[in-house]
């Protein structure tokens, strides 16, 4: 494989570990835990993995363990640092016993079910250290939820002598990891399941998980691009740039990019929902900012849009909830199948309430169609396929035309559109993600060695230098509640949305009016790997504001 000079130099980088993981560990157990909601139901569904304590690792005595093998799965969307979780796990497992082997299941959870795997050897691992992407074994979105899948899984796990399976994923994949852990524990199959918190969306976080890995690098990559656009925008002074950024539900990415770049406008879906804004309210807000800047002679600007915003506009959210019910066959609990997309749209339209149909038909044809079509395997609308940035800019243009006729707008409006998602998901991990991910993986080996199952690997205190980071594990059931999914009530990990009373949003809200009117752009530039620590090793603004004492 041909490799770049940067990759050669990065391969030599030794990621940092928390002090407790630099030698043998002992597990210190906290008090019994409870799920964040629906305690009785979650406890009944997870009798073997409910209520376990949070674990913290401290320096301990070396224990000699017999050799064992471990399996690893990358699940869902790519996130920078996935290879470092694997290298951390690889090094951790080998440090326990050099005879231990690590097997990767190919292309996500489907690899476990289909018995598609490869051994991760030291030669292979060395080619991927500190690189972006999930290409070492590939990822996939197959949902692990059925008994027959679990049984197919145990066949290959036994054949390969695998004692523990590590699943790297977001909230949906870790929910499945927990169901699998419970199933194998109930059946006394002797296979442990450990999760690792991944997603660029940043919405897998809570009291125990500070941030999901990949969020840091992805946001820095998008912020570099947004900063470059802002320079261009401020140089030519003739365009409004509508920039959609990934984040299927939560607006953490949009908010972090706004904190880094200070665009004229950043929409936050959670605020749109809380204020019960309509699509027209959102459009009016943007158009007003355009008009205000035009009045100062500034016919240019930037608008950052979270990709999930469409789902947070209350009328559309209600519509999607009904569409989700209608798309599922109640007899099987599975998505209905249709001979063609046209028939699917027609079926859906004839089965929803008149009020929701009116909302659906008020939307542009391509958005209408996307909302009626298939969900991803976890039941999510594929918002990355909806061109919200074009929808909003067209609506803003129309409003400004009307205002022009009324004499309320005296400028020019010309728009450019961008969607930043796939550009950042496989970026080479920042130093933060390189260290954080390696630590998460290494730590997972210690959870395995301590016999834990149904836990997620956690690393805390990450705004401090790495040797002060705290390593441990949190029972996945602690993060769960019951939510409606695919037409049924399901136990799921509660997604972390942007908190409107949290420090990151408050900081943004306190400054955004100035950023809207003035040209207060910040140009963060590319991620740096070598150089002053204030340039190379800073965590996200979100984390810094959340952890500011
Ligand atoms: P995960 O939650 O699996 O990490 O994926 C998140 C995400 O990157 C979203 O931001 C985006 O909407 C989605 O994946 C796109 O999915 P796909 O890669 O299947 O197009």
PDB file of N, CA and C and ligand atoms in Angstrom, residues 75-78 141 170-171 198-201 246-248 307 383-384 422 425, ligand 1:
ATOM      1  N   UNK A  75     -19.050  -0.386  13.871  1.00  0.00           N
ATOM      2  CA  UNK A  75     -20.470  -0.352  13.511  1.00  0.00           C
ATOM      3  C   UNK A  75     -20.930   1.068  13.203  1.00  0.00           C
ATOM      4  N   UNK A  76     -21.656   1.239  12.118  1.00  0.00           N
ATOM      5  CA  UNK A  76     -22.257   2.535  11.790  1.00  0.00           C
ATOM      6  C   UNK A  76     -21.322   3.446  11.023  1.00  0.00           C
ATOM      7  N   UNK A  77     -21.589   4.756  11.118  1.00  0.00           N
ATOM      8  CA  UNK A  77     -20.830   5.735  10.344  1.00  0.00           C
ATOM      9  C   UNK A  77     -19.381   5.834  10.800  1.00  0.00           C
ATOM     10  N   UNK A  78     -18.497   6.112   9.864  1.00  0.00           N
ATOM     11  CA  UNK A  78     -17.065   6.246  10.188  1.00  0.00           C
ATOM     12  C   UNK A  78     -16.852   7.444  11.129  1.00  0.00           C
ATOM     13  N   UNK A 141     -23.982  -1.100   8.815  1.00  0.00           N
ATOM     14  CA  UNK A 141     -25.097  -0.714   9.681  1.00  0.00           C
ATOM     15  C   UNK A 141     -26.085  -1.850   9.959  1.00  0.00           C
ATOM     16  N   UNK A 170     -22.224   3.907  17.841  1.00  0.00           N
ATOM     17  CA  UNK A 170     -22.963   5.015  18.440  1.00  0.00           C
ATOM     18  C   UNK A 170     -24.055   4.493  19.354  1.00  0.00           C
ATOM     19  N   UNK A 171     -25.071   5.324  19.605  1.00  0.00           N
ATOM     20  CA  UNK A 171     -26.094   4.922  20.579  1.00  0.00           C
ATOM     21  C   UNK A 171     -26.840   3.669  20.130  1.00  0.00           C
ATOM     22  N   UNK A 198     -18.579   5.781  19.934  1.00  0.00           N
ATOM     23  CA  UNK A 198     -18.155   6.411  18.670  1.00  0.00           C
ATOM     24  C   UNK A 198     -19.308   7.175  18.049  1.00  0.00           C
ATOM     25  N   UNK A 199     -19.111   8.307  17.517  1.00  0.00           N
ATOM     26  CA  UNK A 199     -19.937   8.967  16.511  1.00  0.00           C
ATOM     27  C   UNK A 199     -19.479  10.410  16.367  1.00  0.00           C
ATOM     28  N   UNK A 200     -19.302  10.833  15.126  1.00  0.00           N
ATOM     29  CA  UNK A 200     -18.921  12.233  14.925  1.00  0.00           C
ATOM     30  C   UNK A 200     -20.041  13.150  15.420  1.00  0.00           C
ATOM     31  N   UNK A 201     -21.284  12.617  15.495  1.00  0.00           N
ATOM     32  CA  UNK A 201     -22.426  13.467  15.853  1.00  0.00           C
ATOM     33  C   UNK A 201     -22.324  14.025  17.279  1.00  0.00           C
ATOM     34  N   UNK A 246     -23.031  17.576   9.084  1.00  0.00           N
ATOM     35  CA  UNK A 246     -23.645  16.343   9.590  1.00  0.00           C
ATOM     36  C   UNK A 246     -24.048  16.472  11.051  1.00  0.00           C
ATOM     37  N   UNK A 247     -24.768  15.485  11.470  1.00  0.00           N
ATOM     38  CA  UNK A 247     -25.325  15.423  12.816  1.00  0.00           C
ATOM     39  C   UNK A 247     -26.786  15.071  12.604  1.00  0.00           C
ATOM     40  N   UNK A 248     -27.059  13.755  12.549  1.00  0.00           N
ATOM     41  CA  UNK A 248     -28.374  13.316  12.125  1.00  0.00           C
ATOM     42  C   UNK A 248     -29.492  13.869  13.011  1.00  0.00           C
ATOM     43  N   UNK A 307     -27.755  19.076   9.934  1.00  0.00           N
ATOM     44  CA  UNK A 307     -28.507  18.299   8.931  1.00  0.00           C
ATOM     45  C   UNK A 307     -29.834  17.780   9.465  1.00  0.00           C
ATOM     46  N   UNK A 383     -31.403  11.814   6.821  1.00  0.00           N
ATOM     47  CA  UNK A 383     -31.399  13.263   6.638  1.00  0.00           C
ATOM     48  C   UNK A 383     -30.222  13.766   5.805  1.00  0.00           C
ATOM     49  N   UNK A 384     -29.144  12.947   5.737  1.00  0.00           N
ATOM     50  CA  UNK A 384     -28.001  13.418   4.945  1.00  0.00           C
ATOM     51  C   UNK A 384     -28.384  13.516   3.470  1.00  0.00           C
ATOM     52  N   UNK A 422     -19.192  13.743   4.838  1.00  0.00           N
ATOM     53  CA  UNK A 422     -18.253  12.670   4.494  1.00  0.00           C
ATOM     54  C   UNK A 422     -16.812  13.194   4.455  1.00  0.00           C
ATOM     55  N   UNK A 425     -15.416  12.560   8.185  1.00  0.00           N
ATOM     56  CA  UNK A 425     -15.599  11.351   8.987  1.00  0.00           C
ATOM     57  C   UNK A 425     -14.373  10.437   8.997  1.00  0.00           C
TER      58      UNK A 425
HETATM   59  P1  LIG B   1     -23.229   7.166  13.381  1.00  0.00           P
HETATM   60  O1  LIG B   1     -24.280   7.673  14.315  1.00  0.00           O
HETATM   61  O2  LIG B   1     -23.402   5.747  13.002  1.00  0.00           O
HETATM   62  O3  LIG B   1     -21.853   7.439  13.917  1.00  0.00           O
HETATM   63  O4  LIG B   1     -23.318   7.987  12.006  1.00  0.00           O
HETATM   64  C1  LIG B   1     -23.601   9.337  12.010  1.00  0.00           C
HETATM   65  C2  LIG B   1     -23.591   9.935  10.635  1.00  0.00           C
HETATM   66  O5  LIG B   1     -22.289  10.332  10.276  1.00  0.00           O
HETATM   67  C3  LIG B   1     -24.571  11.107  10.576  1.00  0.00           C
HETATM   68  O6  LIG B   1     -23.948  12.298  10.898  1.00  0.00           O
HETATM   69  C4  LIG B   1     -25.109  11.004   9.171  1.00  0.00           C
HETATM   70  O7  LIG B   1     -26.430  11.467   9.074  1.00  0.00           O
HETATM   71  C5  LIG B   1     -25.082   9.546   8.885  1.00  0.00           C
HETATM   72  O8  LIG B   1     -24.032   9.010   9.646  1.00  0.00           O
HETATM   73  C6  LIG B   1     -24.885   9.222   7.432  1.00  0.00           C
HETATM   74  O9  LIG B   1     -24.954   7.844   7.258  1.00  0.00           O
HETATM   75  P2  LIG B   1     -24.366   7.051   6.027  1.00  0.00           P
HETATM   76  O10 LIG B   1     -22.910   6.907   6.262  1.00  0.00           O
HETATM   77  O11 LIG B   1     -25.043   5.730   6.133  1.00  0.00           O
HETATM   78  O12 LIG B   1     -24.661   7.819   4.800  1.00  0.00           O
END
